[in-house]
PDB file of N, CA and C in Angstrom:
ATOM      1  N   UNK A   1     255.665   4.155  79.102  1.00 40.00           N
ATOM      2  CA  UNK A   1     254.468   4.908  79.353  1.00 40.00           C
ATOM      3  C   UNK A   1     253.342   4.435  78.458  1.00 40.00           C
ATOM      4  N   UNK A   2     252.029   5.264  78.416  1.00 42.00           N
ATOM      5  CA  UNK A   2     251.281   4.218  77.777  1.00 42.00           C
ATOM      6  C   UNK A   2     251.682   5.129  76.629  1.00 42.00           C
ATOM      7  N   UNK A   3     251.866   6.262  76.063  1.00 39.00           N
ATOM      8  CA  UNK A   3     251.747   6.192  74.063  1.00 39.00           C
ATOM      9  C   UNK A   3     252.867   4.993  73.984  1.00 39.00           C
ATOM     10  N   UNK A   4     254.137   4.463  74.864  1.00 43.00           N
ATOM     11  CA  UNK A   4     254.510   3.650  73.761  1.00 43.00           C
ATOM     12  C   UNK A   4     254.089   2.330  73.724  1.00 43.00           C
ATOM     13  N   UNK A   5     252.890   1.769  74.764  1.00 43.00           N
ATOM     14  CA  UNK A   5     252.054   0.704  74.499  1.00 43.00           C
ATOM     15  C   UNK A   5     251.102   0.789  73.581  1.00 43.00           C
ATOM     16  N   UNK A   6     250.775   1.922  72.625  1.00 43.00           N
ATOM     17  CA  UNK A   6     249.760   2.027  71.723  1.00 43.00           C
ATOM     18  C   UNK A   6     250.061   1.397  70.328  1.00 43.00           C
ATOM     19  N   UNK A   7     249.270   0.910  69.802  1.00 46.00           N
ATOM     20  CA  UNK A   7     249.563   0.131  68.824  1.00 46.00           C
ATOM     21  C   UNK A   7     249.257   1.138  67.787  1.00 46.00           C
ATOM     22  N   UNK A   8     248.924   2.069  67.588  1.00 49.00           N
ATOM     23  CA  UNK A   8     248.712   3.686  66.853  1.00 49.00           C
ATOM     24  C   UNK A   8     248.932   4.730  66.969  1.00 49.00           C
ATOM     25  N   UNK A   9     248.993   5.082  66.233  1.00 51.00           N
ATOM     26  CA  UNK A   9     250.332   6.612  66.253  1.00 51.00           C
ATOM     27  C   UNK A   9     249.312   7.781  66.436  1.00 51.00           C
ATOM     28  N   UNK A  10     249.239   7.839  67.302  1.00 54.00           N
ATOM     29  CA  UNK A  10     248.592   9.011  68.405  1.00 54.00           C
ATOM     30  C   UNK A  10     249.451  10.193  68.986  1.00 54.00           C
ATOM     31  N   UNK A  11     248.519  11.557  69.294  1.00 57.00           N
ATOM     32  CA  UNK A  11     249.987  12.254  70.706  1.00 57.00           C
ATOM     33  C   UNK A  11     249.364  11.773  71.879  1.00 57.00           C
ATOM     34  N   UNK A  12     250.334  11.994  72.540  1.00 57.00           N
ATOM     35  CA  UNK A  12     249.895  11.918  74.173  1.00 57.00           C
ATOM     36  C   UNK A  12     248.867  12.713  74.155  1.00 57.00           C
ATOM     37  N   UNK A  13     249.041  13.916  73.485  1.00 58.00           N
ATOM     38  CA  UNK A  13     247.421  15.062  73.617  1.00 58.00           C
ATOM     39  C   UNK A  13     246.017  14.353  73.628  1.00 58.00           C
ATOM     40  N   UNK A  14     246.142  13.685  72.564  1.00 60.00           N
ATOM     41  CA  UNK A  14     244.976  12.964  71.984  1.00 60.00           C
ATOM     42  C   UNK A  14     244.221  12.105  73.239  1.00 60.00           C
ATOM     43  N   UNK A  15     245.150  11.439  73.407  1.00 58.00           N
ATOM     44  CA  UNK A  15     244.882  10.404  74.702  1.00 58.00           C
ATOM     45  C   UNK A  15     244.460  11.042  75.587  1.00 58.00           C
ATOM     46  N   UNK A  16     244.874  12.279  76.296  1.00 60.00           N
ATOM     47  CA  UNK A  16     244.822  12.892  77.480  1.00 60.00           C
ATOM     48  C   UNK A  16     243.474  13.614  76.944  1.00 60.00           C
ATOM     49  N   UNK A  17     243.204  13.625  75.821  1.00 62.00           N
ATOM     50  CA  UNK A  17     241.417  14.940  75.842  1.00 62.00           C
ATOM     51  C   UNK A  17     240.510  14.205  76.178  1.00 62.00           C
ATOM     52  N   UNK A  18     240.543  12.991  76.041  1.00 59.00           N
ATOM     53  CA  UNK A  18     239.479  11.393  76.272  1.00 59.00           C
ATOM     54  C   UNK A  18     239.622  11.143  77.671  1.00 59.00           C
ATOM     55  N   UNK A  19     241.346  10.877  77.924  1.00 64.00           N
ATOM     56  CA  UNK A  19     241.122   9.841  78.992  1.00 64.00           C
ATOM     57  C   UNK A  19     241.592   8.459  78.105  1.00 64.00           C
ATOM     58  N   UNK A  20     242.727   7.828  78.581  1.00 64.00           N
ATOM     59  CA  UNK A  20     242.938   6.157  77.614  1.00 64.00           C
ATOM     60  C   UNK A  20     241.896   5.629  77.952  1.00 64.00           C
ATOM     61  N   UNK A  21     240.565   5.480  78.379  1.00 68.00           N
ATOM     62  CA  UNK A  21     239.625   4.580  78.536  1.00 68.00           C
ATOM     63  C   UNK A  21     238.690   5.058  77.659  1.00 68.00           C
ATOM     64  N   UNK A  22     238.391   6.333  77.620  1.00 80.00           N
ATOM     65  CA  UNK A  22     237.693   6.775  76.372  1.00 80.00           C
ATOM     66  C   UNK A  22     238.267   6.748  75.055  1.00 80.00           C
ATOM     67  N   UNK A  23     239.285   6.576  74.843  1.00 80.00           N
ATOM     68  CA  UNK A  23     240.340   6.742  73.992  1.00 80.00           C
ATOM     69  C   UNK A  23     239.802   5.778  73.231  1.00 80.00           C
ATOM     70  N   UNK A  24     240.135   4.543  74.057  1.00 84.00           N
ATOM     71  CA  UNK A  24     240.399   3.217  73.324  1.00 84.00           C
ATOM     72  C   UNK A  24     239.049   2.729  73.042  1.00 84.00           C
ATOM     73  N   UNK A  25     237.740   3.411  73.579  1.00 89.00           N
ATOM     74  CA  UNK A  25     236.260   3.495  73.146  1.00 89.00           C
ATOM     75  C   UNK A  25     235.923   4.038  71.954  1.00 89.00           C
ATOM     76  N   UNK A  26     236.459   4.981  71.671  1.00 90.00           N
ATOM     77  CA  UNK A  26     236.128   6.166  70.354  1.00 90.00           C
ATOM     78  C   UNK A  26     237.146   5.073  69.104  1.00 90.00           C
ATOM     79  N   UNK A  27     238.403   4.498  69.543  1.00 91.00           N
ATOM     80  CA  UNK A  27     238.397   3.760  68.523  1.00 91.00           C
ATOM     81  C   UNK A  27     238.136   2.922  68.117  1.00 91.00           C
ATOM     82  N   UNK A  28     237.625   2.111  68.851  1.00 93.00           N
ATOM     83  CA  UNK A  28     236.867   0.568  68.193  1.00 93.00           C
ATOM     84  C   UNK A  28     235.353   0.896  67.800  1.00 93.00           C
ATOM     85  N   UNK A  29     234.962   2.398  68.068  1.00 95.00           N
ATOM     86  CA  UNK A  29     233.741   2.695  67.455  1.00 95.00           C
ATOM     87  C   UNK A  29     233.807   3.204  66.218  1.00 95.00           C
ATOM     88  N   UNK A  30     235.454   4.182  65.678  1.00 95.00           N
ATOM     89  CA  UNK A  30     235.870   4.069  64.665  1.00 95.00           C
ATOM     90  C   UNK A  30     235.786   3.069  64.045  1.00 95.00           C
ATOM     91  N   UNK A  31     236.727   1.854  64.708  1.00 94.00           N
ATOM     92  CA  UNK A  31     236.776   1.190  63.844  1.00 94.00           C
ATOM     93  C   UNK A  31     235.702   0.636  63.244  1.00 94.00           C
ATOM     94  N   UNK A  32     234.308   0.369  63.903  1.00 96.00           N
ATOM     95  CA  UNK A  32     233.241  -0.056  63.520  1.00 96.00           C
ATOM     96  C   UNK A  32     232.565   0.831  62.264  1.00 96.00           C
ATOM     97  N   UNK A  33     232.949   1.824  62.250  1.00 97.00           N
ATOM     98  CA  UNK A  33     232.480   2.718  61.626  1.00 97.00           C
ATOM     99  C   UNK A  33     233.077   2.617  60.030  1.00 97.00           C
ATOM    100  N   UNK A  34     234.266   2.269  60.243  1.00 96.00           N
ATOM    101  CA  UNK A  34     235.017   1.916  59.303  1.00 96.00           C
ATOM    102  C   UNK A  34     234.734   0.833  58.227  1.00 96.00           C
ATOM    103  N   UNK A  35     234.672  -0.155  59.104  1.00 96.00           N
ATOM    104  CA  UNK A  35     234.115  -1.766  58.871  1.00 96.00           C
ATOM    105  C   UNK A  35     233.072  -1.335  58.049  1.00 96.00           C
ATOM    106  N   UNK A  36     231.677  -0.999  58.390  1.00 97.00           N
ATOM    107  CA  UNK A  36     230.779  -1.269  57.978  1.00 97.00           C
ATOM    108  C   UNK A  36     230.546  -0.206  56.410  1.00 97.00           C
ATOM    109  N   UNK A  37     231.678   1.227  56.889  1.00 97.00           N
ATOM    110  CA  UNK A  37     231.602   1.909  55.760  1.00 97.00           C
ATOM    111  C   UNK A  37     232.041   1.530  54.405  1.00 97.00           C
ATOM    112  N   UNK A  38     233.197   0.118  55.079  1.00 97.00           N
ATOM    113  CA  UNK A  38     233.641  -0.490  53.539  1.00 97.00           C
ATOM    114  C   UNK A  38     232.954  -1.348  53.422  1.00 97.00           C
ATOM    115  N   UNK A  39     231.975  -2.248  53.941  1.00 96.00           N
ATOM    116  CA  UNK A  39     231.329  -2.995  53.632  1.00 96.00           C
ATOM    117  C   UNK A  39     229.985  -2.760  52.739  1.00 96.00           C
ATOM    118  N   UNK A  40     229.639  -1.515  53.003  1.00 95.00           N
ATOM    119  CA  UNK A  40     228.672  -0.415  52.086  1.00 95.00           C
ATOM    120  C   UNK A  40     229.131   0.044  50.890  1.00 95.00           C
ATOM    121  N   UNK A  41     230.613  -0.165  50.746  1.00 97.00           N
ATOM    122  CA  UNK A  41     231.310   0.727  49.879  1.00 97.00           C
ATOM    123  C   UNK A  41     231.557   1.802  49.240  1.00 97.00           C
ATOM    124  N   UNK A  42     231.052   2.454  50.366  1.00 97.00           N
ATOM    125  CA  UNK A  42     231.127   3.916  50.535  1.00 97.00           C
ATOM    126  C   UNK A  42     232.374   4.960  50.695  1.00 97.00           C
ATOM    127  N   UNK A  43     232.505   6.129  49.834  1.00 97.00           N
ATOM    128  CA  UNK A  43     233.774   6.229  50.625  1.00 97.00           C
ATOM    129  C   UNK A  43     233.592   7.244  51.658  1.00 97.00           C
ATOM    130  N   UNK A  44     234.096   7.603  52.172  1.00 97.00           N
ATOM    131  CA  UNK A  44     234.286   8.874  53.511  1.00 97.00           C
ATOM    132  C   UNK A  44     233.168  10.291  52.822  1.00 97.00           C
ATOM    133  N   UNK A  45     233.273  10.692  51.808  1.00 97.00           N
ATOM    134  CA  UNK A  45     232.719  11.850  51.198  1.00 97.00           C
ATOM    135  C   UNK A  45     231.132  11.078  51.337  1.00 97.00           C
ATOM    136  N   UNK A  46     230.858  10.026  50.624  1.00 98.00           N
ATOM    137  CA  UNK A  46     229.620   9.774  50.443  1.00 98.00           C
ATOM    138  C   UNK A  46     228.879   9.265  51.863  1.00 98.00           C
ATOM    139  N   UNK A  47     229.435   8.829  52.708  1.00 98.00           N
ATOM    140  CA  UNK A  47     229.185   8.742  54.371  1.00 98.00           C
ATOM    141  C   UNK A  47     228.811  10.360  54.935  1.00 98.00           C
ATOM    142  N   UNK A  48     229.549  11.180  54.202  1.00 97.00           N
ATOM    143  CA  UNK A  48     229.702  12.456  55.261  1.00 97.00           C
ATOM    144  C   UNK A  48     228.159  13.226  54.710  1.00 97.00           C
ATOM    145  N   UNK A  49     228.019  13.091  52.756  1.00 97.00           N
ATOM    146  CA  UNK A  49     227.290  13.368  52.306  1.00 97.00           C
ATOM    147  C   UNK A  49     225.949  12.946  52.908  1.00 97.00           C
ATOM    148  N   UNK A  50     226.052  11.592  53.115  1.00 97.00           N
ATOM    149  CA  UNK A  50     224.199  10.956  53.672  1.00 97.00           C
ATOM    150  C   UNK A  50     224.272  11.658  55.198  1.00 97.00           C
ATOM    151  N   UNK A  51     225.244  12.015  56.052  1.00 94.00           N
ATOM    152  CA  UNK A  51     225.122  12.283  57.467  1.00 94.00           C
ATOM    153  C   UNK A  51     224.979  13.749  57.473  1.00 94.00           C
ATOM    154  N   UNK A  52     225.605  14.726  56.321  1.00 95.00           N
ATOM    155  CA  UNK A  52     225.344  15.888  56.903  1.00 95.00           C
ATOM    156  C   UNK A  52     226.879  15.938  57.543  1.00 95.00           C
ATOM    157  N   UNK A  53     227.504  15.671  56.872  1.00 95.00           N
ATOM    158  CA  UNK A  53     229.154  15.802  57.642  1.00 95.00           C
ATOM    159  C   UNK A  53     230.076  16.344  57.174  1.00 95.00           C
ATOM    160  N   UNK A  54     231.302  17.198  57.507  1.00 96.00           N
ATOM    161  CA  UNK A  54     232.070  16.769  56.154  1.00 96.00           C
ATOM    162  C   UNK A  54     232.818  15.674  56.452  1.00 96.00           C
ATOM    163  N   UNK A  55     233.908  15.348  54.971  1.00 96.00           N
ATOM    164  CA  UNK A  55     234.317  13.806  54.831  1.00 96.00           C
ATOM    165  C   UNK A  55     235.544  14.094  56.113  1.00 96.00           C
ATOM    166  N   UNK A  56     236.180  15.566  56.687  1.00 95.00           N
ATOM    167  CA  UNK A  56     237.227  15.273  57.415  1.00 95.00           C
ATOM    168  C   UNK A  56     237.178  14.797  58.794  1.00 95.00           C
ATOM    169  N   UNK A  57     235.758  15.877  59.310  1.00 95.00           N
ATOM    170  CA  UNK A  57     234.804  15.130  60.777  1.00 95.00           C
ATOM    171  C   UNK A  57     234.687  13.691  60.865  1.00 95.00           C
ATOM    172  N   UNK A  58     234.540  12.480  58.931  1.00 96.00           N
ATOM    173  CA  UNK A  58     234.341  11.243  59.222  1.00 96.00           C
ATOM    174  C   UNK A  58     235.252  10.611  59.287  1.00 96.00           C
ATOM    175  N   UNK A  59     236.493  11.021  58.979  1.00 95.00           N
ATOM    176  CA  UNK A  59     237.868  10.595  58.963  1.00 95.00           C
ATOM    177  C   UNK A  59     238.695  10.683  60.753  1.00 95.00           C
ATOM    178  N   UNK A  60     238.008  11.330  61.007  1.00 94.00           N
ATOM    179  CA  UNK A  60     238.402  11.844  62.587  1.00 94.00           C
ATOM    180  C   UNK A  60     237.861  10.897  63.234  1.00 94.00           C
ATOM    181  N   UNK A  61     236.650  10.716  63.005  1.00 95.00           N
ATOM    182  CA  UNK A  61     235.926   9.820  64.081  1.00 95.00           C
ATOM    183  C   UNK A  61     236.500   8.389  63.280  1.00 95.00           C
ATOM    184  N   UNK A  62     236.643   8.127  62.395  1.00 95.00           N
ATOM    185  CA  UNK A  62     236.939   7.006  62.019  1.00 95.00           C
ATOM    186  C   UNK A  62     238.147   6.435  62.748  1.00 95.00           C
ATOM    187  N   UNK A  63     239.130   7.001  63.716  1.00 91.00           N
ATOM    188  CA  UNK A  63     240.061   6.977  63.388  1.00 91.00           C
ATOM    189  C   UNK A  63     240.251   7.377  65.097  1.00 91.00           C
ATOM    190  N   UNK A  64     239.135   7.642  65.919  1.00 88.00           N
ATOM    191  CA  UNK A  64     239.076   8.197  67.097  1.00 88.00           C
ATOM    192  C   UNK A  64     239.722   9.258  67.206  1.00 88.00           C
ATOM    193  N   UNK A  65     240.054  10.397  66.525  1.00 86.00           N
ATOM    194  CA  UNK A  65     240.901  11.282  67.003  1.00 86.00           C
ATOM    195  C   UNK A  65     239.515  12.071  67.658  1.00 86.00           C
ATOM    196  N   UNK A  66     238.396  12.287  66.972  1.00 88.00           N
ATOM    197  CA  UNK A  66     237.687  13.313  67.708  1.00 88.00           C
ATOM    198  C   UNK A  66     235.863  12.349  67.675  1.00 88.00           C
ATOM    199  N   UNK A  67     235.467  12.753  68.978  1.00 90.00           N
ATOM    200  CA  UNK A  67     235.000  12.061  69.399  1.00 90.00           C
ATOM    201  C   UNK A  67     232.893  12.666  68.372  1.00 90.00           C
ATOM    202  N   UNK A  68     232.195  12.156  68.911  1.00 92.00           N
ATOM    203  CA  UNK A  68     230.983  12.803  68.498  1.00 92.00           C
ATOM    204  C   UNK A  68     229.508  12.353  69.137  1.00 92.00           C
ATOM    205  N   UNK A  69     228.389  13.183  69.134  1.00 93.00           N
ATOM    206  CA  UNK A  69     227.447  13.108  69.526  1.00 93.00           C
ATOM    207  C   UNK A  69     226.520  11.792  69.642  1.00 93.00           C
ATOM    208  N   UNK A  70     225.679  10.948  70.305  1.00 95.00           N
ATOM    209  CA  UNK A  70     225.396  10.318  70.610  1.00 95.00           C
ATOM    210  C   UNK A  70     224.053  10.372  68.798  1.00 95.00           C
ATOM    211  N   UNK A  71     223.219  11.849  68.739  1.00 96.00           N
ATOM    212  CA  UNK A  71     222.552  12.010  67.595  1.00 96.00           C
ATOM    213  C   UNK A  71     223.333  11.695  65.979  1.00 96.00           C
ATOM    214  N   UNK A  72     224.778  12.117  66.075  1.00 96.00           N
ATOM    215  CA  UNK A  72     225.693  12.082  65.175  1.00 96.00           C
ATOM    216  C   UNK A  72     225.965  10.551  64.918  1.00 96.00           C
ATOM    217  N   UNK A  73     226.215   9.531  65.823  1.00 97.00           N
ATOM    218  CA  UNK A  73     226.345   8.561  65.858  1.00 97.00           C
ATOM    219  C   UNK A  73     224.921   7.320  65.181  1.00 97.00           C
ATOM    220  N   UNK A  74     223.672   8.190  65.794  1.00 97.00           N
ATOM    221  CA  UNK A  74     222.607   7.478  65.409  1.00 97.00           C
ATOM    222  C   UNK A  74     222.589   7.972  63.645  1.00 97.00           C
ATOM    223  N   UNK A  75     222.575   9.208  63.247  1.00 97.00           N
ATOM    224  CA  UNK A  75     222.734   9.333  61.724  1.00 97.00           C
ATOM    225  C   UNK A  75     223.709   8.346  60.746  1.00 97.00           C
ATOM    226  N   UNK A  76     225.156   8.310  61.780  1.00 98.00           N
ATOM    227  CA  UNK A  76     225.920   7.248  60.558  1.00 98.00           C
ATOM    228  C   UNK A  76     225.226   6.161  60.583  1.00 98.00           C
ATOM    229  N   UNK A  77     224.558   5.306  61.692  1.00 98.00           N
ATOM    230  CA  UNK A  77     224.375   4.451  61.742  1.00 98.00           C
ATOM    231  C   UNK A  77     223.231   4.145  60.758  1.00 98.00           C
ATOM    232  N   UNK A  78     222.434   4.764  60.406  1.00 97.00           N
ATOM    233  CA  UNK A  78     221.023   5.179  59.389  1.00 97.00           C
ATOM    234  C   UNK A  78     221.566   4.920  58.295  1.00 97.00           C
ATOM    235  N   UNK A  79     222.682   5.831  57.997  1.00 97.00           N
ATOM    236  CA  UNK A  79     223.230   6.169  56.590  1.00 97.00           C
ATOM    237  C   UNK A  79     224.153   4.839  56.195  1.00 97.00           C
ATOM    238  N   UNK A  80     224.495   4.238  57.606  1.00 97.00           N
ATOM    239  CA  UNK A  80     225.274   2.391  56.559  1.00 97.00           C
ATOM    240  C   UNK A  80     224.282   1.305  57.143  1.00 97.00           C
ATOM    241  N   UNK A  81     223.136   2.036  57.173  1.00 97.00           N
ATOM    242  CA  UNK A  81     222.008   1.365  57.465  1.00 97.00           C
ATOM    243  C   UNK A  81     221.867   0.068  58.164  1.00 97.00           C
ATOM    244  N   UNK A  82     222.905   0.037  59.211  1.00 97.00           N
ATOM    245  CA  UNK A  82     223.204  -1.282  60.480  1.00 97.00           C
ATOM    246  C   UNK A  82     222.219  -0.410  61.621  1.00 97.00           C
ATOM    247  N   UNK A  83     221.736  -1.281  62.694  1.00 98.00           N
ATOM    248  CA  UNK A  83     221.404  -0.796  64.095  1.00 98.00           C
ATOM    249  C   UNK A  83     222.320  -0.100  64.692  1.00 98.00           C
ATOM    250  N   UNK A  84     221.878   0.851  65.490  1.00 97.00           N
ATOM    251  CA  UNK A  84     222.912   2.014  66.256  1.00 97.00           C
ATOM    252  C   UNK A  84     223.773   0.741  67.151  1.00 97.00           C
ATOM    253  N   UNK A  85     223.085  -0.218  67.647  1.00 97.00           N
ATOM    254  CA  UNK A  85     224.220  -1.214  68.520  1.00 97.00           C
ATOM    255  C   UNK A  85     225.190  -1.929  67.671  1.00 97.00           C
ATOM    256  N   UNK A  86     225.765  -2.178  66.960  1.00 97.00           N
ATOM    257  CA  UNK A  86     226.167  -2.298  66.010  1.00 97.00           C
ATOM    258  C   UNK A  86     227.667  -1.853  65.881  1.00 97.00           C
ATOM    259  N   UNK A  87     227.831  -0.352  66.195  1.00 97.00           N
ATOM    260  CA  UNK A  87     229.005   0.427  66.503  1.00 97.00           C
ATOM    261  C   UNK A  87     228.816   0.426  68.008  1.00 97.00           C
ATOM    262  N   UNK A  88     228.693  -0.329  68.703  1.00 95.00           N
ATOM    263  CA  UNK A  88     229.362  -0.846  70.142  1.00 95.00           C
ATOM    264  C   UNK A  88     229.364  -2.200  70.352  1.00 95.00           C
ATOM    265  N   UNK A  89     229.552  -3.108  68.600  1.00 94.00           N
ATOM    266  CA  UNK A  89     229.943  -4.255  69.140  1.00 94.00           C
ATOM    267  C   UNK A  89     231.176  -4.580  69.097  1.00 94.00           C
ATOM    268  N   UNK A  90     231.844  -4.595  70.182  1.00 86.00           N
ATOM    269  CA  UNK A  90     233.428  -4.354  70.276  1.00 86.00           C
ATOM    270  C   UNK A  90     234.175  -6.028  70.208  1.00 86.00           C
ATOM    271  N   UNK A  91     234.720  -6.078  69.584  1.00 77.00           N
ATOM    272  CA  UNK A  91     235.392  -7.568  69.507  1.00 77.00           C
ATOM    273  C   UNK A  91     236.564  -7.566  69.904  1.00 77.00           C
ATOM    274  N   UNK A  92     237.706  -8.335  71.008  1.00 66.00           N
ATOM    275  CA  UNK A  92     238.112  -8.316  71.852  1.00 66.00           C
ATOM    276  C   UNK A  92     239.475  -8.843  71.512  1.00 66.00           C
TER     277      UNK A  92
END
Protein backbone atom coordinates (compact mmCIF):
# COMPACT_ATOMS: atom_id res chain seq x y z
CA UNK A 1 0.00 0.00 0.00
CA UNK A 2 1.32 3.37 -0.23
CA UNK A 3 2.40 4.11 3.79
CA UNK A 4 4.69 1.21 3.06
CA UNK A 5 6.17 3.00 -0.08
CA UNK A 6 6.88 6.07 2.10
CA UNK A 7 10.21 6.75 2.80
CA UNK A 8 8.86 8.53 6.30
CA UNK A 9 7.24 7.50 9.11
CA UNK A 10 3.89 8.93 8.74
CA UNK A 11 0.07 7.43 9.68
CA UNK A 12 -2.03 6.60 7.02
CA UNK A 13 -4.16 9.51 8.82
CA UNK A 14 -1.71 12.00 7.89
CA UNK A 15 -1.67 11.07 4.28
CA UNK A 16 -5.37 10.75 3.99
CA UNK A 17 -6.05 14.69 5.56
CA UNK A 18 -3.88 15.99 2.37
CA UNK A 19 -4.44 13.52 -0.10
CA UNK A 20 -0.66 11.66 -1.10
CA UNK A 21 -0.38 14.40 -3.70
CA UNK A 22 -0.69 17.08 -1.26
CA UNK A 23 1.14 15.14 1.09
CA UNK A 24 4.19 14.80 -0.77
CA UNK A 25 3.78 18.85 -1.59
CA UNK A 26 3.68 20.02 2.09
CA UNK A 27 6.86 18.00 2.38
CA UNK A 28 9.31 19.14 0.07
CA UNK A 29 8.00 22.60 1.14
CA UNK A 30 9.03 21.44 4.58
CA UNK A 31 11.77 20.41 3.48
CA UNK A 32 12.63 23.72 1.91
CA UNK A 33 11.80 25.29 4.87
CA UNK A 34 14.16 23.34 6.64
CA UNK A 35 17.08 23.84 4.24
CA UNK A 36 17.06 27.33 4.28
CA UNK A 37 16.28 27.51 8.16
CA UNK A 38 19.70 25.81 8.67
CA UNK A 39 21.29 27.68 6.30
CA UNK A 40 20.23 30.95 8.37
CA UNK A 41 21.08 29.13 11.38
CA UNK A 42 18.28 29.55 13.00
CA UNK A 43 16.73 27.28 15.20
CA UNK A 44 12.88 26.40 15.09
CA UNK A 45 12.13 28.87 18.25
CA UNK A 46 13.92 31.77 16.55
CA UNK A 47 12.00 31.06 13.02
CA UNK A 48 8.71 30.81 15.01
CA UNK A 49 9.84 33.99 17.01
CA UNK A 50 10.45 36.30 13.62
CA UNK A 51 6.99 34.63 12.12
CA UNK A 52 4.74 35.02 14.97
CA UNK A 53 4.60 31.17 15.43
CA UNK A 54 5.12 28.87 17.91
CA UNK A 55 8.37 26.67 17.47
CA UNK A 56 5.78 23.42 17.44
CA UNK A 57 3.43 24.87 14.35
CA UNK A 58 7.30 25.21 12.72
CA UNK A 59 8.23 21.81 13.43
CA UNK A 60 4.92 20.54 11.89
CA UNK A 61 5.20 22.28 8.83
CA UNK A 62 8.74 21.46 8.66
CA UNK A 63 8.09 18.12 8.54
CA UNK A 64 4.61 18.28 6.51
CA UNK A 65 2.55 16.95 9.12
CA UNK A 66 0.33 20.12 9.11
CA UNK A 67 -0.10 22.11 6.37
CA UNK A 68 -0.36 26.28 6.39
CA UNK A 69 -1.55 29.45 4.92
CA UNK A 70 -0.39 30.78 1.75
CA UNK A 71 0.17 34.49 4.20
CA UNK A 72 1.99 32.10 6.78
CA UNK A 73 4.17 30.85 4.14
CA UNK A 74 4.97 34.41 2.71
CA UNK A 75 6.10 35.46 6.54
CA UNK A 76 8.67 32.43 6.83
CA UNK A 77 9.81 33.25 3.73
CA UNK A 78 10.59 37.16 4.93
CA UNK A 79 11.92 35.88 8.14
CA UNK A 80 14.88 33.44 6.20
CA UNK A 81 14.77 36.21 4.00
CA UNK A 82 14.78 33.96 0.47
CA UNK A 83 11.85 34.83 -2.21
CA UNK A 84 8.45 33.20 -1.43
CA UNK A 85 9.40 30.96 -4.79
CA UNK A 86 12.04 29.59 -3.24
CA UNK A 87 9.93 27.09 -1.00
CA UNK A 88 8.44 25.66 -4.27
CA UNK A 89 11.67 24.92 -5.69
CA UNK A 90 11.25 21.28 -5.59
CA UNK A 91 14.29 19.18 -6.66
CA UNK A 92 13.48 15.88 -8.05
Amino acid sequence: GVYEQMDFDYTFFEVLRFGYAAFKEWIKIGLNILYYRKEQRLTQQQLADLCGEKPAFIQRVETGVSSCSLDTLIDIAAALKIPLYKLFEFKE
